[in-house]
Short mmCIF file of N, CA, C and O in Angstrom, two decimals:
data_model
loop_
_atom_site.label_atom_id
_atom_site.label_comp_id
_atom_site.label_asym_id
_atom_site.label_seq_id
_atom_site.Cartn_x
_atom_site.Cartn_y
_atom_site.Cartn_z
N ILE K 1 11.41 9.38 3.84
CA ILE K 1 11.41 10.07 4.96
C ILE K 1 11.85 8.87 6.02
O ILE K 1 11.16 7.90 6.01
N GLY K 2 12.60 9.15 6.97
CA GLY K 2 12.92 8.20 7.92
C GLY K 2 13.43 8.90 9.27
O GLY K 2 13.94 10.18 9.05
N TYR K 3 13.20 8.45 10.41
CA TYR K 3 13.56 9.14 11.57
C TYR K 3 15.02 8.71 11.71
O TYR K 3 15.21 7.41 11.96
N GLY K 4 15.97 9.60 11.91
CA GLY K 4 17.34 9.19 12.01
C GLY K 4 17.74 8.35 12.93
O GLY K 4 18.60 7.31 12.75
N ASP K 5 17.22 8.28 14.13
CA ASP K 5 17.60 7.36 15.19
C ASP K 5 16.64 6.28 15.45
O ASP K 5 16.53 5.54 16.39
N SER K 6 15.70 5.88 14.42
CA SER K 6 14.74 4.98 14.44
C SER K 6 15.35 3.64 14.91
O SER K 6 16.37 3.28 14.26
N LEU K 7 14.68 2.79 15.57
CA LEU K 7 15.03 1.56 15.86
C LEU K 7 14.64 0.54 14.77
O LEU K 7 15.12 -0.38 14.71
N TYR K 8 13.88 1.22 13.95
CA TYR K 8 13.24 0.21 12.70
C TYR K 8 13.92 0.59 11.57
O TYR K 8 13.67 1.70 11.02
N GLY K 9 14.78 -0.40 10.71
CA GLY K 9 15.32 0.09 9.50
C GLY K 9 14.24 0.19 8.42
O GLY K 9 14.54 0.68 7.44
N ASN K 10 13.12 -0.54 8.87
CA ASN K 10 12.04 -0.25 7.82
C ASN K 10 11.56 1.21 7.69
O ASN K 10 11.00 1.48 6.46
N ASP K 11 11.73 2.03 8.55
CA ASP K 11 11.39 3.35 8.53
C ASP K 11 12.41 4.32 7.56
O ASP K 11 12.05 5.38 7.37
N LYS K 12 13.30 3.54 7.01
CA LYS K 12 14.11 4.22 6.15
C LYS K 12 13.75 3.74 4.65
O LYS K 12 14.45 3.86 3.79
N SER K 13 12.75 3.05 4.63
CA SER K 13 12.07 2.54 3.21
C SER K 13 11.98 3.64 2.33
O SER K 13 11.70 4.91 2.66
N VAL K 14 12.32 3.56 0.90
CA VAL K 14 11.95 4.43 -0.09
C VAL K 14 10.53 4.61 -0.30
O VAL K 14 9.99 3.51 -0.42
N VAL K 15 9.84 5.61 -0.40
CA VAL K 15 8.48 5.76 -0.71
C VAL K 15 8.50 6.46 -2.14
O VAL K 15 9.15 7.46 -2.38
N VAL K 16 7.80 5.95 -3.13
CA VAL K 16 7.67 6.36 -4.37
C VAL K 16 6.36 6.49 -5.05
O VAL K 16 5.56 5.52 -4.94
N ARG K 17 6.09 7.64 -5.58
CA ARG K 17 4.86 7.90 -6.41
C ARG K 17 5.00 7.86 -7.68
O ARG K 17 5.83 8.80 -8.16
N ILE K 18 4.51 7.02 -8.54
CA ILE K 18 4.74 7.03 -9.86
C ILE K 18 3.41 7.48 -10.65
O ILE K 18 2.18 6.96 -10.27
N VAL K 19 3.60 8.37 -11.45
CA VAL K 19 2.50 9.00 -12.21
C VAL K 19 2.49 8.84 -13.67
O VAL K 19 3.68 9.00 -14.31
N TYR K 20 1.65 8.16 -14.37
CA TYR K 20 1.66 7.97 -15.87
C TYR K 20 0.31 8.43 -16.34
O TYR K 20 -0.69 7.96 -16.10
N GLY K 21 0.45 9.67 -17.16
CA GLY K 21 -0.85 10.16 -17.65
C GLY K 21 -1.61 10.48 -16.57
O GLY K 21 -1.31 11.09 -15.45
N LYS K 22 -2.87 10.10 -16.34
CA LYS K 22 -3.86 10.29 -15.25
C LYS K 22 -3.92 9.40 -14.19
O LYS K 22 -4.65 9.37 -13.42
N THR K 23 -2.93 8.30 -14.45
CA THR K 23 -3.09 7.19 -13.40
C THR K 23 -1.71 7.43 -12.53
O THR K 23 -0.68 8.03 -12.78
N SER K 24 -1.90 6.84 -11.20
CA SER K 24 -0.85 6.80 -10.25
C SER K 24 -0.65 5.51 -9.46
O SER K 24 -1.84 5.10 -9.19
N VAL K 25 0.49 5.27 -8.83
CA VAL K 25 0.57 4.24 -7.83
C VAL K 25 1.37 4.84 -6.78
O VAL K 25 2.43 5.54 -7.16
N LEU K 26 1.26 4.52 -5.57
CA LEU K 26 2.17 4.78 -4.28
C LEU K 26 2.67 3.64 -3.94
O LEU K 26 1.97 2.63 -3.29
N LEU K 27 4.00 3.37 -3.70
CA LEU K 27 4.90 2.20 -3.16
C LEU K 27 5.35 2.90 -2.08
O LEU K 27 6.18 3.76 -1.80
N THR K 28 5.01 2.14 -0.90
CA THR K 28 5.22 2.83 0.42
C THR K 28 6.47 1.97 1.27
O THR K 28 6.76 2.34 2.47
N GLY K 29 6.89 0.85 0.56
CA GLY K 29 7.93 0.13 1.25
C GLY K 29 7.44 -0.56 2.52
O GLY K 29 6.22 -0.87 2.61
N ASP K 30 8.30 -0.46 3.68
CA ASP K 30 7.85 -0.95 4.92
C ASP K 30 7.69 0.02 5.98
O ASP K 30 7.80 -0.22 7.30
N ILE K 31 7.37 1.41 5.66
CA ILE K 31 7.26 2.37 6.67
C ILE K 31 6.22 2.19 7.51
O ILE K 31 5.15 1.52 7.28
N HIS K 32 6.37 2.56 8.92
CA HIS K 32 5.27 2.50 9.90
C HIS K 32 4.27 3.77 9.92
O HIS K 32 4.59 4.83 9.11
N ALA K 33 3.26 3.93 10.61
CA ALA K 33 2.45 4.84 10.67
C ALA K 33 3.02 6.36 11.06
O ALA K 33 2.49 7.15 10.68
N GLU K 34 4.03 6.26 11.81
CA GLU K 34 4.63 7.69 12.05
C GLU K 34 5.16 8.25 10.91
O GLU K 34 5.10 9.39 10.60
N ASN K 35 5.84 7.47 9.95
CA ASN K 35 6.17 7.92 8.75
C ASN K 35 5.15 8.36 7.64
O ASN K 35 5.23 9.28 6.95
N GLU K 36 3.95 7.64 7.75
CA GLU K 36 2.92 7.88 6.92
C GLU K 36 2.34 9.36 7.48
O GLU K 36 2.02 10.14 6.52
N LYS K 37 2.36 9.52 8.74
CA LYS K 37 1.81 10.84 9.39
C LYS K 37 2.73 11.92 8.71
O LYS K 37 2.35 13.12 8.43
N GLU K 38 4.10 11.66 8.75
CA GLU K 38 5.02 12.78 8.34
C GLU K 38 4.71 13.06 6.72
O GLU K 38 4.87 14.17 6.13
N LEU K 39 4.56 11.79 6.03
CA LEU K 39 4.24 12.16 4.39
C LEU K 39 3.01 12.95 4.33
O LEU K 39 3.15 13.79 3.39
N VAL K 40 2.11 12.55 5.09
CA VAL K 40 0.92 13.50 5.04
C VAL K 40 1.05 14.88 5.21
O VAL K 40 0.58 15.84 4.64
N ARG K 41 1.72 15.08 6.34
CA ARG K 41 2.11 16.51 6.86
C ARG K 41 2.72 17.28 5.67
O ARG K 41 2.58 18.37 5.46
N ILE K 42 3.70 16.53 5.08
CA ILE K 42 4.61 17.24 4.06
C ILE K 42 4.02 17.37 2.53
O ILE K 42 4.07 18.41 1.90
N TYR K 43 3.33 16.30 2.43
CA TYR K 43 2.78 16.31 0.92
C TYR K 43 1.12 16.25 0.78
O TYR K 43 0.87 16.47 -0.26
N GLY K 44 0.57 15.81 1.76
CA GLY K 44 -1.17 16.10 1.76
C GLY K 44 -1.52 15.43 0.62
O GLY K 44 -1.30 14.27 0.34
N ASP K 45 -2.44 16.17 -0.11
CA ASP K 45 -3.17 15.59 -1.17
C ASP K 45 -2.33 15.17 -2.42
O ASP K 45 -2.77 14.37 -3.27
N GLN K 46 -1.14 15.63 -2.39
CA GLN K 46 -0.20 15.02 -3.49
C GLN K 46 0.01 13.60 -3.31
O GLN K 46 0.57 12.90 -4.37
N LEU K 47 -0.43 13.08 -2.26
CA LEU K 47 -0.06 11.55 -2.14
C LEU K 47 -1.25 10.65 -2.88
O LEU K 47 -1.20 9.55 -2.89
N ARG K 48 -2.26 11.41 -3.32
CA ARG K 48 -3.42 10.69 -3.75
C ARG K 48 -2.97 9.80 -5.05
O ARG K 48 -2.25 10.31 -6.01
N SER K 49 -3.46 8.51 -4.76
CA SER K 49 -2.85 7.69 -5.76
C SER K 49 -4.03 6.49 -6.09
O SER K 49 -4.82 6.15 -5.16
N ASP K 50 -4.21 6.02 -7.22
CA ASP K 50 -5.05 4.94 -7.90
C ASP K 50 -4.79 3.74 -7.01
O ASP K 50 -5.85 3.18 -6.65
N ILE K 51 -3.86 3.31 -6.87
CA ILE K 51 -3.19 1.91 -6.46
C ILE K 51 -2.18 2.18 -5.25
O ILE K 51 -1.37 3.07 -5.27
N LEU K 52 -2.19 1.65 -4.11
CA LEU K 52 -1.31 1.64 -3.11
C LEU K 52 -0.79 0.34 -2.68
O LEU K 52 -1.46 -0.66 -2.33
N LYS K 53 0.66 0.22 -2.62
CA LYS K 53 1.24 -1.03 -2.21
C LYS K 53 1.09 -0.84 -0.67
O LYS K 53 1.70 0.10 -0.11
N ILE K 54 0.37 -1.59 -0.01
CA ILE K 54 0.10 -1.48 1.52
C ILE K 54 1.44 -1.68 2.06
O ILE K 54 2.00 -2.66 1.77
N GLY K 55 1.58 -0.84 3.13
CA GLY K 55 2.84 -0.83 3.91
C GLY K 55 3.05 -2.10 4.88
O GLY K 55 2.18 -2.76 5.25
N HIS K 56 4.40 -2.55 4.94
CA HIS K 56 4.84 -3.52 5.94
C HIS K 56 4.06 -4.65 5.87
O HIS K 56 3.86 -5.37 6.87
N HIS K 57 3.73 -5.26 4.54
CA HIS K 57 3.10 -6.51 4.38
C HIS K 57 1.78 -6.71 5.17
O HIS K 57 1.25 -7.64 5.31
N GLY K 58 1.01 -5.36 5.23
CA GLY K 58 -0.19 -5.50 5.81
C GLY K 58 -0.08 -5.53 7.41
O GLY K 58 -1.15 -5.83 8.00
N SER K 59 0.92 -5.13 8.00
CA SER K 59 1.14 -5.30 9.36
C SER K 59 0.21 -4.06 9.94
O SER K 59 -0.10 -3.11 9.41
N SER K 60 -0.11 -4.25 11.38
CA SER K 60 -1.10 -3.29 11.86
C SER K 60 -0.35 -1.98 12.39
O SER K 60 -0.87 -1.05 12.62
N SER K 61 0.97 -2.03 12.17
CA SER K 61 1.83 -0.78 12.39
C SER K 61 2.03 0.02 11.20
O SER K 61 2.45 1.20 11.19
N SER K 62 1.19 -0.28 9.99
CA SER K 62 1.19 0.55 8.81
C SER K 62 -0.26 0.71 8.44
O SER K 62 -1.12 0.28 8.99
N THR K 63 -0.11 1.60 7.31
CA THR K 63 -1.49 1.73 6.58
C THR K 63 -2.52 2.43 7.44
O THR K 63 -3.58 1.59 7.87
N SER K 64 -2.31 3.34 8.23
CA SER K 64 -3.29 4.09 9.12
C SER K 64 -4.52 4.67 8.24
O SER K 64 -4.51 4.81 7.09
N ALA K 65 -5.60 4.68 9.10
CA ALA K 65 -6.71 5.21 8.49
C ALA K 65 -6.63 6.55 7.93
O ALA K 65 -7.11 6.89 6.84
N GLU K 66 -5.86 7.42 8.71
CA GLU K 66 -5.70 8.70 8.07
C GLU K 66 -4.98 8.70 6.81
O GLU K 66 -5.32 9.33 5.82
N PHE K 67 -3.96 7.77 6.75
CA PHE K 67 -3.22 7.66 5.44
C PHE K 67 -4.11 7.24 4.26
O PHE K 67 -3.98 7.71 3.19
N LEU K 68 -4.75 6.38 4.54
CA LEU K 68 -5.94 5.73 3.46
C LEU K 68 -6.75 6.91 3.13
O LEU K 68 -7.08 7.15 1.98
N ARG K 69 -7.35 7.71 4.02
CA ARG K 69 -8.18 8.69 3.75
C ARG K 69 -7.36 9.79 2.90
O ARG K 69 -8.26 10.50 2.06
N VAL K 70 -6.19 10.05 2.89
CA VAL K 70 -5.50 10.92 2.24
C VAL K 70 -4.94 10.31 0.90
O VAL K 70 -5.22 11.04 -0.17
N VAL K 71 -4.63 9.13 0.82
CA VAL K 71 -4.26 8.59 -0.54
C VAL K 71 -5.34 8.23 -1.28
O VAL K 71 -5.38 8.37 -2.69
N ARG K 72 -6.52 7.94 -0.75
CA ARG K 72 -7.78 7.39 -1.49
C ARG K 72 -7.65 6.52 -2.54
O ARG K 72 -8.20 6.77 -3.54
N PRO K 73 -6.84 5.37 -2.42
CA PRO K 73 -6.75 4.34 -3.38
C PRO K 73 -7.95 3.79 -3.74
O PRO K 73 -8.78 3.54 -2.91
N GLN K 74 -7.98 3.37 -4.97
CA GLN K 74 -9.23 2.56 -5.48
C GLN K 74 -8.92 0.86 -5.34
O GLN K 74 -9.71 0.09 -4.93
N ALA K 75 -7.46 0.66 -5.24
CA ALA K 75 -6.96 -0.61 -4.89
C ALA K 75 -5.66 -0.78 -4.10
O ALA K 75 -4.92 0.13 -4.14
N GLY K 76 -5.56 -1.69 -3.40
CA GLY K 76 -4.36 -2.01 -2.52
C GLY K 76 -3.61 -3.26 -2.85
O GLY K 76 -4.45 -4.22 -3.42
N ILE K 77 -2.44 -3.33 -2.89
CA ILE K 77 -1.86 -4.48 -3.13
C ILE K 77 -0.85 -4.92 -1.78
O ILE K 77 -0.26 -3.99 -1.43
N ILE K 78 -1.00 -6.01 -1.30
CA ILE K 78 -0.38 -6.52 -0.12
C ILE K 78 0.43 -7.59 -0.37
O ILE K 78 0.12 -8.58 -0.94
N SER K 79 1.88 -7.21 -0.46
CA SER K 79 3.05 -8.23 -0.59
C SER K 79 3.28 -8.92 0.74
O SER K 79 3.74 -8.33 1.48
N VAL K 80 2.99 -10.24 0.60
CA VAL K 80 2.93 -10.85 1.92
C VAL K 80 3.31 -12.25 1.68
O VAL K 80 2.69 -13.00 0.61
N GLY K 81 4.15 -13.03 2.39
CA GLY K 81 4.55 -14.43 2.01
C GLY K 81 3.40 -15.36 2.66
O GLY K 81 2.79 -15.04 3.73
N ARG K 82 3.21 -16.46 1.95
CA ARG K 82 2.08 -17.51 2.56
C ARG K 82 2.56 -18.13 3.62
O ARG K 82 3.70 -18.39 4.08
N ARG K 83 1.80 -18.35 4.68
CA ARG K 83 2.07 -18.95 6.06
C ARG K 83 3.29 -18.23 6.68
O ARG K 83 4.03 -18.85 7.44
N ASN K 84 3.24 -16.84 6.71
CA ASN K 84 4.46 -16.12 7.10
C ASN K 84 4.32 -16.22 8.75
O ASN K 84 3.29 -16.11 9.38
N ARG K 85 5.29 -16.09 9.45
CA ARG K 85 5.42 -16.26 10.93
C ARG K 85 4.84 -14.99 11.68
O ARG K 85 4.55 -15.05 12.71
N PHE K 86 4.76 -13.89 11.09
CA PHE K 86 4.02 -12.78 11.56
C PHE K 86 2.49 -12.70 11.51
O PHE K 86 1.89 -11.84 12.06
N ASN K 87 1.97 -13.68 10.80
CA ASN K 87 0.71 -13.70 10.40
C ASN K 87 0.03 -12.40 9.69
O ASN K 87 -1.06 -11.90 10.05
N HIS K 88 1.04 -11.97 8.85
CA HIS K 88 0.38 -10.83 7.90
C HIS K 88 -0.35 -11.24 7.03
O HIS K 88 -0.18 -12.52 6.45
N PRO K 89 -1.45 -10.48 6.41
CA PRO K 89 -1.79 -9.11 6.90
C PRO K 89 -2.56 -9.22 8.15
O PRO K 89 -3.22 -10.19 8.28
N SER K 90 -2.51 -8.15 8.64
CA SER K 90 -3.45 -8.07 10.09
C SER K 90 -4.74 -8.07 9.69
O SER K 90 -5.27 -7.15 8.92
N PRO K 91 -5.69 -8.60 10.44
CA PRO K 91 -7.12 -8.60 10.29
C PRO K 91 -7.58 -7.13 10.53
O PRO K 91 -8.47 -6.73 9.64
N GLU K 92 -6.85 -6.26 11.07
CA GLU K 92 -7.27 -4.90 11.57
C GLU K 92 -7.08 -4.26 10.06
O GLU K 92 -7.81 -3.36 9.65
N ILE K 93 -6.07 -4.36 9.43
CA ILE K 93 -5.77 -3.64 8.12
C ILE K 93 -6.85 -4.14 7.08
O ILE K 93 -7.36 -3.24 6.47
N LEU K 94 -7.22 -5.45 7.06
CA LEU K 94 -7.99 -6.04 6.20
C LEU K 94 -9.43 -5.28 6.46
O LEU K 94 -10.22 -4.81 5.42
N GLU K 95 -9.79 -5.13 7.51
CA GLU K 95 -11.01 -4.51 8.10
C GLU K 95 -10.92 -2.94 7.74
O GLU K 95 -12.00 -2.45 7.17
N ARG K 96 -9.99 -2.47 7.94
CA ARG K 96 -9.75 -0.93 7.57
C ARG K 96 -9.92 -0.73 6.12
O ARG K 96 -10.51 0.32 5.68
N MET K 97 -9.37 -1.62 5.24
CA MET K 97 -9.54 -1.43 3.90
C MET K 97 -11.05 -1.67 3.47
O MET K 97 -11.47 -1.02 2.80
N LYS K 98 -11.74 -2.62 4.03
CA LYS K 98 -13.18 -3.01 3.93
C LYS K 98 -13.83 -1.66 4.18
O LYS K 98 -14.77 -1.18 3.44
N ASP K 99 -13.57 -1.03 5.44
CA ASP K 99 -14.37 0.13 5.85
C ASP K 99 -14.34 1.28 4.87
O ASP K 99 -15.06 2.14 4.67
N GLU K 100 -12.94 1.47 4.24
CA GLU K 100 -12.66 2.60 3.34
C GLU K 100 -13.12 2.09 1.85
O GLU K 100 -12.88 3.08 1.08
N LYS K 101 -13.63 1.15 1.80
CA LYS K 101 -14.19 0.46 0.27
C LYS K 101 -12.99 0.40 -0.64
O LYS K 101 -13.22 0.89 -1.74
N ILE K 102 -11.80 -0.13 -0.02
CA ILE K 102 -10.79 -0.38 -0.92
C ILE K 102 -10.58 -1.91 -1.17
O ILE K 102 -10.44 -2.51 -0.49
N SER K 103 -10.56 -2.12 -2.57
CA SER K 103 -10.44 -3.62 -3.03
C SER K 103 -8.95 -3.89 -2.77
O SER K 103 -7.99 -2.87 -2.90
N TYR K 104 -8.60 -5.09 -2.57
CA TYR K 104 -7.22 -5.32 -2.19
C TYR K 104 -6.80 -6.85 -3.03
O TYR K 104 -7.69 -7.62 -3.18
N CYS K 105 -5.61 -6.94 -3.20
CA CYS K 105 -5.13 -8.21 -3.59
C CYS K 105 -3.85 -8.63 -2.94
O CYS K 105 -3.20 -7.67 -2.33
N ARG K 106 -3.70 -9.85 -2.75
CA ARG K 106 -2.52 -10.35 -1.84
C ARG K 106 -1.67 -11.37 -2.75
O ARG K 106 -2.14 -12.35 -3.26
N THR K 107 -0.45 -11.29 -2.46
CA THR K 107 0.52 -12.07 -3.23
C THR K 107 0.53 -13.52 -2.58
O THR K 107 0.83 -14.31 -3.26
N ASP K 108 -0.04 -13.69 -1.36
CA ASP K 108 0.13 -14.89 -0.66
C ASP K 108 -1.08 -15.87 -1.26
O ASP K 108 -0.89 -17.02 -1.24
N GLU K 109 -2.10 -15.00 -1.88
CA GLU K 109 -3.22 -15.68 -2.51
C GLU K 109 -3.04 -15.84 -3.85
O GLU K 109 -3.52 -16.84 -4.55
N GLU K 110 -2.50 -14.88 -4.65
CA GLU K 110 -2.49 -14.88 -6.09
C GLU K 110 -1.00 -14.77 -6.78
O GLU K 110 -1.05 -15.05 -7.95
N GLY K 111 -0.06 -14.89 -5.87
CA GLY K 111 1.44 -14.86 -6.55
C GLY K 111 1.56 -13.53 -7.00
O GLY K 111 1.12 -12.48 -6.41
N ALA K 112 2.23 -13.40 -8.09
CA ALA K 112 2.72 -11.95 -8.62
C ALA K 112 1.30 -11.24 -8.89
O ALA K 112 0.33 -11.87 -9.40
N ILE K 113 1.47 -10.02 -8.74
CA ILE K 113 0.13 -9.13 -9.12
C ILE K 113 0.66 -8.14 -10.16
O ILE K 113 1.75 -7.25 -9.71
N ILE K 114 0.18 -7.98 -11.12
CA ILE K 114 0.48 -7.25 -12.17
C ILE K 114 -0.62 -6.20 -12.61
O ILE K 114 -1.77 -6.64 -12.98
N TYR K 115 -0.42 -4.96 -12.68
CA TYR K 115 -1.32 -3.97 -13.24
C TYR K 115 -0.42 -3.18 -14.47
O TYR K 115 0.71 -3.02 -14.36
N GLU K 116 -1.26 -2.86 -15.32
CA GLU K 116 -0.84 -2.03 -16.39
C GLU K 116 -1.63 -0.76 -16.68
O GLU K 116 -2.96 -0.96 -16.25
N SER K 117 -1.14 0.38 -17.07
CA SER K 117 -1.98 1.48 -17.10
C SER K 117 -1.54 2.00 -18.62
O SER K 117 -0.48 1.70 -19.28
N ASP K 118 -2.65 2.66 -19.18
CA ASP K 118 -2.49 3.19 -20.62
C ASP K 118 -2.70 4.63 -20.44
O ASP K 118 -2.55 5.54 -21.23
N GLY K 119 -2.43 5.24 -19.05
CA GLY K 119 -2.47 6.58 -18.79
C GLY K 119 -3.75 7.16 -18.51
O GLY K 119 -3.68 8.27 -17.97
N MET K 120 -4.79 6.30 -18.65
CA MET K 120 -6.20 6.75 -18.56
C MET K 120 -6.65 5.81 -17.34
O MET K 120 -7.56 6.35 -16.68
N LYS K 121 -6.46 4.69 -17.35
CA LYS K 121 -6.99 3.69 -16.46
C LYS K 121 -6.05 2.49 -16.26
O LYS K 121 -5.13 2.24 -16.85
N TRP K 122 -6.24 1.81 -14.96
CA TRP K 122 -5.44 0.70 -14.86
C TRP K 122 -6.21 -0.62 -15.23
O TRP K 122 -7.38 -0.82 -15.05
N LYS K 123 -5.43 -1.51 -15.59
CA LYS K 123 -6.03 -2.92 -15.86
C LYS K 123 -5.24 -3.96 -15.37
O LYS K 123 -3.89 -3.94 -15.19
N LYS K 124 -5.80 -4.75 -14.44
CA LYS K 124 -5.18 -6.05 -13.74
C LYS K 124 -4.94 -7.01 -14.76
O LYS K 124 -5.78 -7.43 -15.38
N ILE K 125 -3.61 -7.42 -14.90
CA ILE K 125 -3.25 -8.63 -15.75
C ILE K 125 -3.44 -9.92 -15.13
O ILE K 125 -2.90 -10.25 -14.11
N GLU K 126 -4.28 -10.78 -15.75
CA GLU K 126 -4.37 -11.99 -15.23
C GLU K 126 -3.38 -12.93 -15.84
O GLU K 126 -3.53 -13.03 -17.01
N TRP K 127 -2.23 -13.22 -15.13
CA TRP K 127 -1.06 -13.98 -15.75
C TRP K 127 -1.07 -15.35 -15.58
O TRP K 127 -0.27 -16.10 -16.38
N ARG K 128 -1.89 -15.81 -14.88
CA ARG K 128 -2.05 -17.40 -14.73
C ARG K 128 -3.10 -17.88 -15.55
O ARG K 128 -4.10 -17.36 -15.86
N ARG K 129 -2.81 -19.17 -16.24
CA ARG K 129 -3.96 -19.58 -17.16
C ARG K 129 -4.24 -21.00 -16.92
O ARG K 129 -3.65 -21.76 -16.08
#
């Protein structure tokens, strides 16, 4: 979903929900809150996912409280560069995740983040030794 004349190329990000057995993950690209609202309007509870790739590197322009309440993830993944010039992720988003009791991990702190599913549950893979 993207707004045709949007000034933001990020709003044309692909959003994918992957389901394997009873597990699911929602990958949101870099969409903004307006796109999240549109996804909620169209898909509602179908967005429910165990894991959510947090939108737009944890920017305050994404991952709205409404979106989190609809998706209801157990865990969030924030893909963000170390010492990035935008200071992502936003403290506002981290607080929002805390308020919604969503655990999260960040690539700037952990490097690659890998989860695997057996179709019943997710397991985070510790790849560093």
